[in-house]
């Protein structure tokens, strides 16, 4: 049985300037006291072409965790722009919020991001070298993609059901093809057999001016 239930994630300060830190207000419930820390990470996908451009923006350890309801704000610095390919500076990408226990990841929450210039003239004629100080970051907070994993909470030697299989929560818009089980934006780009470019185009339309909260509906992380 799962010992942690992720209740809600709220994206704060959204939209914001590209160089502003990411902020997530995380609420979760603990059904049984955890003696070891939870490891939370924020990961920025720098390019859909290769995982080598993924950046772990920050890692924090929360614990020990007593039984009950808990809330904290996770703030992570913006990505290192020198590690982002210039061709991928603008447009849609992904940010991931993950949590692990005893080095076992049990939940991953992913959001699409749209990066664009706030100045209409720069949007029409973007400079060859990205000007990050003039780019606005808009997170599609209303449509998180959530993947959950079965883990061994008690650190026993036996495996659960023979494998550590990824499972999705009950959010209606999600399906197996929308999960982020491999930690990269390309895993989201198989909708209806479409290509990465088609997926990004569809997502870019939906990302515009989204500043709503994301409610994960008290997922049961089995």
mmCIF file of C-alpha atoms in Angstrom:
data_model
loop_
_atom_site.group_PDB
_atom_site.id
_atom_site.type_symbol
_atom_site.label_atom_id
_atom_site.label_comp_id
_atom_site.label_asym_id
_atom_site.label_seq_id
_atom_site.Cartn_x
_atom_site.Cartn_y
_atom_site.Cartn_z
ATOM 1 C CA UNK A 1 0.000 0.000 0.000
ATOM 2 C CA UNK A 2 1.217 3.485 -0.825
ATOM 3 C CA UNK A 3 2.489 5.520 2.087
ATOM 4 C CA UNK A 4 2.440 8.876 0.283
ATOM 5 C CA UNK A 5 -0.558 10.434 -1.497
ATOM 6 C CA UNK A 6 0.186 13.514 -3.601
ATOM 7 C CA UNK A 7 -2.859 15.749 -3.131
ATOM 8 C CA UNK A 8 -2.100 18.902 -5.087
ATOM 9 C CA UNK A 9 0.545 20.893 -6.923
ATOM 10 C CA UNK A 10 0.074 24.613 -7.553
ATOM 11 C CA UNK A 11 2.348 26.411 -10.017
ATOM 12 C CA UNK A 12 3.239 29.801 -8.529
ATOM 13 C CA UNK A 13 4.420 32.966 -10.290
ATOM 14 C CA UNK A 14 3.077 31.908 -13.664
ATOM 15 C CA UNK A 15 3.525 33.275 -16.312
ATOM 16 C CA UNK A 16 6.892 34.784 -15.438
ATOM 17 C CA UNK A 17 10.155 35.904 -16.946
ATOM 18 C CA UNK A 18 12.393 33.092 -18.177
ATOM 19 C CA UNK A 19 15.125 33.815 -15.629
ATOM 20 C CA UNK A 20 12.759 33.777 -12.657
ATOM 21 C CA UNK A 21 12.882 30.661 -10.456
ATOM 22 C CA UNK A 22 10.311 27.894 -10.787
ATOM 23 C CA UNK A 23 7.968 27.648 -7.798
ATOM 24 C CA UNK A 24 5.682 24.723 -6.962
ATOM 25 C CA UNK A 25 3.444 24.533 -3.908
ATOM 26 C CA UNK A 26 3.256 20.819 -3.120
ATOM 27 C CA UNK A 27 0.685 19.206 -0.815
ATOM 28 C CA UNK A 28 0.844 15.538 0.134
ATOM 29 C CA UNK A 29 -0.444 13.164 2.777
ATOM 30 C CA UNK A 30 1.582 10.551 4.622
ATOM 31 C CA UNK A 31 -0.352 7.471 5.756
ATOM 32 C CA UNK A 32 2.475 6.059 7.826
ATOM 33 C CA UNK A 33 5.584 7.651 9.280
ATOM 34 C CA UNK A 34 8.572 7.549 6.937
ATOM 35 C CA UNK A 35 11.931 7.241 8.639
ATOM 36 C CA UNK A 36 13.901 8.323 5.594
ATOM 37 C CA UNK A 37 13.708 11.460 3.465
ATOM 38 C CA UNK A 38 11.671 12.051 0.335
ATOM 39 C CA UNK A 39 13.842 13.250 -2.556
ATOM 40 C CA UNK A 40 12.177 15.895 -4.750
ATOM 41 C CA UNK A 41 13.637 17.120 -8.047
ATOM 42 C CA UNK A 42 12.792 19.713 -10.679
ATOM 43 C CA UNK A 43 14.070 18.771 -14.148
ATOM 44 C CA UNK A 44 14.023 21.035 -17.212
ATOM 45 C CA UNK A 45 13.982 19.434 -20.659
ATOM 46 C CA UNK A 46 16.308 21.553 -22.757
ATOM 47 C CA UNK A 47 15.634 19.844 -26.086
ATOM 48 C CA UNK A 48 13.225 17.302 -27.519
ATOM 49 C CA UNK A 49 16.080 15.852 -29.553
ATOM 50 C CA UNK A 50 18.305 14.523 -26.787
ATOM 51 C CA UNK A 51 18.240 13.849 -23.053
ATOM 52 C CA UNK A 52 21.780 15.211 -22.754
ATOM 53 C CA UNK A 53 20.237 18.698 -22.566
ATOM 54 C CA UNK A 54 18.015 17.819 -19.584
ATOM 55 C CA UNK A 55 18.941 19.787 -16.458
ATOM 56 C CA UNK A 56 18.197 18.960 -12.833
ATOM 57 C CA UNK A 57 17.478 22.463 -11.563
ATOM 58 C CA UNK A 58 17.387 21.541 -7.890
ATOM 59 C CA UNK A 59 17.084 18.601 -5.500
ATOM 60 C CA UNK A 60 15.697 18.841 -1.975
ATOM 61 C CA UNK A 61 15.252 16.279 0.777
ATOM 62 C CA UNK A 62 12.158 16.423 2.968
ATOM 63 C CA UNK A 63 12.008 14.305 6.099
ATOM 64 C CA UNK A 64 11.635 12.448 8.292
ATOM 65 C CA UNK A 65 7.927 12.555 7.460
ATOM 66 C CA UNK A 66 5.392 12.057 10.279
ATOM 67 C CA UNK A 67 1.903 10.800 9.547
ATOM 68 C CA UNK A 68 -0.456 13.546 8.375
ATOM 69 C CA UNK A 69 -0.874 16.276 5.762
ATOM 70 C CA UNK A 70 2.136 18.312 4.644
ATOM 71 C CA UNK A 71 2.744 21.295 2.368
ATOM 72 C CA UNK A 72 5.894 23.045 1.178
ATOM 73 C CA UNK A 73 7.020 25.360 -1.626
ATOM 74 C CA UNK A 74 9.754 24.016 -3.889
ATOM 75 C CA UNK A 75 11.732 26.810 -5.552
ATOM 76 C CA UNK A 76 14.295 25.969 -8.221
ATOM 77 C CA UNK A 77 16.522 28.263 -10.251
ATOM 78 C CA UNK A 78 15.973 28.764 -13.961
ATOM 79 C CA UNK A 79 17.987 26.533 -16.313
ATOM 80 C CA UNK A 80 21.544 27.257 -17.362
ATOM 81 C CA UNK A 81 20.963 28.882 -20.748
ATOM 82 C CA UNK A 82 24.415 27.873 -21.998
ATOM 83 C CA UNK A 83 23.220 24.252 -21.974
ATOM 84 C CA UNK A 84 20.107 24.938 -24.068
ATOM 85 C CA UNK A 85 20.533 24.667 -27.858
ATOM 86 C CA UNK A 86 19.730 28.016 -29.465
ATOM 87 C CA UNK A 87 17.211 26.324 -31.750
ATOM 88 C CA UNK A 88 15.283 25.125 -28.673
ATOM 89 C CA UNK A 89 15.238 28.383 -26.715
ATOM 90 C CA UNK A 90 11.741 29.301 -27.924
ATOM 91 C CA UNK A 91 8.577 27.262 -28.228
ATOM 92 C CA UNK A 92 7.279 24.360 -26.187
ATOM 93 C CA UNK A 93 9.262 22.205 -23.801
ATOM 94 C CA UNK A 94 8.637 20.366 -20.507
ATOM 95 C CA UNK A 95 9.431 20.726 -16.812
ATOM 96 C CA UNK A 96 9.216 17.700 -14.495
ATOM 97 C CA UNK A 97 8.602 17.498 -10.759
ATOM 98 C CA UNK A 98 9.628 14.090 -9.405
ATOM 99 C CA UNK A 99 9.702 12.414 -6.006
ATOM 100 C CA UNK A 100 11.623 9.345 -4.842
ATOM 101 C CA UNK A 101 11.900 7.310 -1.661
ATOM 102 C CA UNK A 102 14.988 5.189 -0.978
ATOM 103 C CA UNK A 103 16.215 5.942 -4.516
ATOM 104 C CA UNK A 104 12.930 4.708 -6.016
ATOM 105 C CA UNK A 105 10.940 7.238 -8.019
ATOM 106 C CA UNK A 106 7.233 6.875 -7.276
ATOM 107 C CA UNK A 107 5.659 9.925 -8.895
ATOM 108 C CA UNK A 108 6.415 12.277 -11.764
ATOM 109 C CA UNK A 109 4.397 15.385 -12.646
ATOM 110 C CA UNK A 110 5.126 17.002 -16.008
ATOM 111 C CA UNK A 111 4.025 20.334 -17.434
ATOM 112 C CA UNK A 112 4.323 21.788 -20.902
ATOM 113 C CA UNK A 113 6.029 25.193 -21.076
ATOM 114 C CA UNK A 114 5.812 27.789 -23.815
ATOM 115 C CA UNK A 115 8.766 30.178 -24.074
ATOM 116 C CA UNK A 116 8.218 33.254 -26.222
ATOM 117 C CA UNK A 117 9.210 36.890 -26.472
ATOM 118 C CA UNK A 118 6.856 39.323 -24.779
ATOM 119 C CA UNK A 119 7.650 41.963 -27.400
ATOM 120 C CA UNK A 120 5.526 41.449 -30.563
ATOM 121 C CA UNK A 121 8.363 42.704 -32.773
ATOM 122 C CA UNK A 122 10.754 40.116 -31.341
ATOM 123 C CA UNK A 123 8.137 37.410 -31.809
ATOM 124 C CA UNK A 124 7.846 38.373 -35.468
ATOM 125 C CA UNK A 125 11.596 38.676 -35.995
ATOM 126 C CA UNK A 126 13.423 36.693 -33.296
ATOM 127 C CA UNK A 127 17.150 37.463 -33.032
ATOM 128 C CA UNK A 128 19.616 34.776 -34.045
ATOM 129 C CA UNK A 129 20.992 34.677 -30.505
ATOM 130 C CA UNK A 130 18.218 34.222 -27.916
ATOM 131 C CA UNK A 131 17.689 37.164 -25.564
ATOM 132 C CA UNK A 132 16.568 35.311 -22.459
ATOM 133 C CA UNK A 133 15.961 38.492 -20.474
ATOM 134 C CA UNK A 134 13.115 39.273 -22.868
ATOM 135 C CA UNK A 135 11.547 35.789 -22.939
ATOM 136 C CA UNK A 136 8.385 34.952 -21.003
ATOM 137 C CA UNK A 137 7.871 31.455 -19.603
ATOM 138 C CA UNK A 138 4.269 30.219 -19.488
ATOM 139 C CA UNK A 139 3.577 26.856 -17.820
ATOM 140 C CA UNK A 140 0.425 24.956 -18.813
ATOM 141 C CA UNK A 141 -0.506 24.470 -15.164
ATOM 142 C CA UNK A 142 -4.054 23.283 -15.827
ATOM 143 C CA UNK A 143 -2.986 20.095 -17.619
ATOM 144 C CA UNK A 144 -0.327 18.173 -15.683
ATOM 145 C CA UNK A 145 0.797 14.783 -17.011
ATOM 146 C CA UNK A 146 1.224 12.455 -14.061
ATOM 147 C CA UNK A 147 2.996 9.107 -13.927
ATOM 148 C CA UNK A 148 3.167 6.992 -10.785
ATOM 149 C CA UNK A 149 5.274 3.951 -10.044
ATOM 150 C CA UNK A 150 4.957 0.991 -7.735
ATOM 151 C CA UNK A 151 7.867 0.910 -5.313
ATOM 152 C CA UNK A 152 9.014 -1.121 -2.333
ATOM 153 C CA UNK A 153 8.219 1.220 0.551
ATOM 154 C CA UNK A 154 9.516 -1.210 3.174
ATOM 155 C CA UNK A 155 12.789 -1.955 1.373
ATOM 156 C CA UNK A 156 12.020 -5.667 1.268
ATOM 157 C CA UNK A 157 13.858 -7.987 -1.113
ATOM 158 C CA UNK A 158 10.754 -9.212 -2.942
ATOM 159 C CA UNK A 159 9.457 -7.307 -5.941
ATOM 160 C CA UNK A 160 5.885 -6.118 -6.153
ATOM 161 C CA UNK A 161 3.951 -8.044 -8.791
ATOM 162 C CA UNK A 162 7.219 -9.013 -10.421
ATOM 163 C CA UNK A 163 8.101 -5.548 -11.674
ATOM 164 C CA UNK A 164 8.273 -1.867 -10.806
ATOM 165 C CA UNK A 165 5.634 -0.852 -13.319
ATOM 166 C CA UNK A 166 4.606 2.698 -14.135
ATOM 167 C CA UNK A 167 0.950 3.558 -13.641
ATOM 168 C CA UNK A 168 -1.089 6.644 -14.425
ATOM 169 C CA UNK A 169 -3.514 8.471 -12.194
ATOM 170 C CA UNK A 170 -7.165 8.966 -13.086
ATOM 171 C CA UNK A 171 -6.923 12.364 -14.753
ATOM 172 C CA UNK A 172 -9.290 12.027 -17.753
ATOM 173 C CA UNK A 173 -7.077 13.658 -20.368
ATOM 174 C CA UNK A 174 -4.241 11.272 -19.700
ATOM 175 C CA UNK A 175 -3.458 7.993 -21.373
ATOM 176 C CA UNK A 176 -0.489 5.642 -21.475
ATOM 177 C CA UNK A 177 0.887 7.484 -24.482
ATOM 178 C CA UNK A 178 0.885 10.772 -22.565
ATOM 179 C CA UNK A 179 2.976 9.584 -19.638
ATOM 180 C CA UNK A 180 6.491 10.779 -18.926
ATOM 181 C CA UNK A 181 7.804 7.432 -17.801
ATOM 182 C CA UNK A 182 11.182 7.838 -19.503
ATOM 183 C CA UNK A 183 11.767 11.352 -18.210
ATOM 184 C CA UNK A 184 11.940 13.061 -21.573
ATOM 185 C CA UNK A 185 9.635 15.200 -23.669
ATOM 186 C CA UNK A 186 9.753 12.722 -26.555
ATOM 187 C CA UNK A 187 7.748 10.268 -24.459
ATOM 188 C CA UNK A 188 4.825 12.671 -24.706
ATOM 189 C CA UNK A 189 4.940 12.963 -28.441
ATOM 190 C CA UNK A 190 3.274 9.738 -29.532
ATOM 191 C CA UNK A 191 -0.331 10.928 -29.377
ATOM 192 C CA UNK A 192 -2.385 9.317 -32.126
ATOM 193 C CA UNK A 193 0.832 8.302 -33.810
ATOM 194 C CA UNK A 194 1.782 11.937 -34.357
ATOM 195 C CA UNK A 195 5.297 13.299 -34.578
ATOM 196 C CA UNK A 196 7.061 15.526 -32.086
ATOM 197 C CA UNK A 197 6.409 18.600 -34.183
ATOM 198 C CA UNK A 198 2.671 17.940 -34.361
ATOM 199 C CA UNK A 199 2.514 17.443 -30.613
ATOM 200 C CA UNK A 200 4.380 20.675 -29.955
ATOM 201 C CA UNK A 201 2.139 22.662 -32.289
ATOM 202 C CA UNK A 202 -0.986 21.408 -30.545
ATOM 203 C CA UNK A 203 0.478 22.108 -27.131
ATOM 204 C CA UNK A 204 1.630 25.604 -28.010
ATOM 205 C CA UNK A 205 -1.949 26.613 -28.796
ATOM 206 C CA UNK A 206 -3.111 25.298 -25.428
ATOM 207 C CA UNK A 207 -0.320 26.882 -23.404
ATOM 208 C CA UNK A 208 -1.171 30.479 -24.206
ATOM 209 C CA UNK A 209 -1.935 32.588 -21.109
ATOM 210 C CA UNK A 210 -2.529 29.627 -18.832
ATOM 211 C CA UNK A 211 -2.161 30.635 -15.185
ATOM 212 C CA UNK A 212 -4.558 28.210 -13.552
ATOM 213 C CA UNK A 213 -3.803 25.795 -10.740
ATOM 214 C CA UNK A 214 -3.275 22.091 -11.191
ATOM 215 C CA UNK A 215 -5.213 19.765 -8.928
ATOM 216 C CA UNK A 216 -4.014 16.188 -8.897
ATOM 217 C CA UNK A 217 -7.144 14.914 -7.145
ATOM 218 C CA UNK A 218 -5.485 13.080 -4.271
ATOM 219 C CA UNK A 219 -3.727 10.462 -6.354
ATOM 220 C CA UNK A 220 -3.293 7.087 -4.713
ATOM 221 C CA UNK A 221 0.312 6.208 -5.435
ATOM 222 C CA UNK A 222 0.146 2.453 -5.230
#
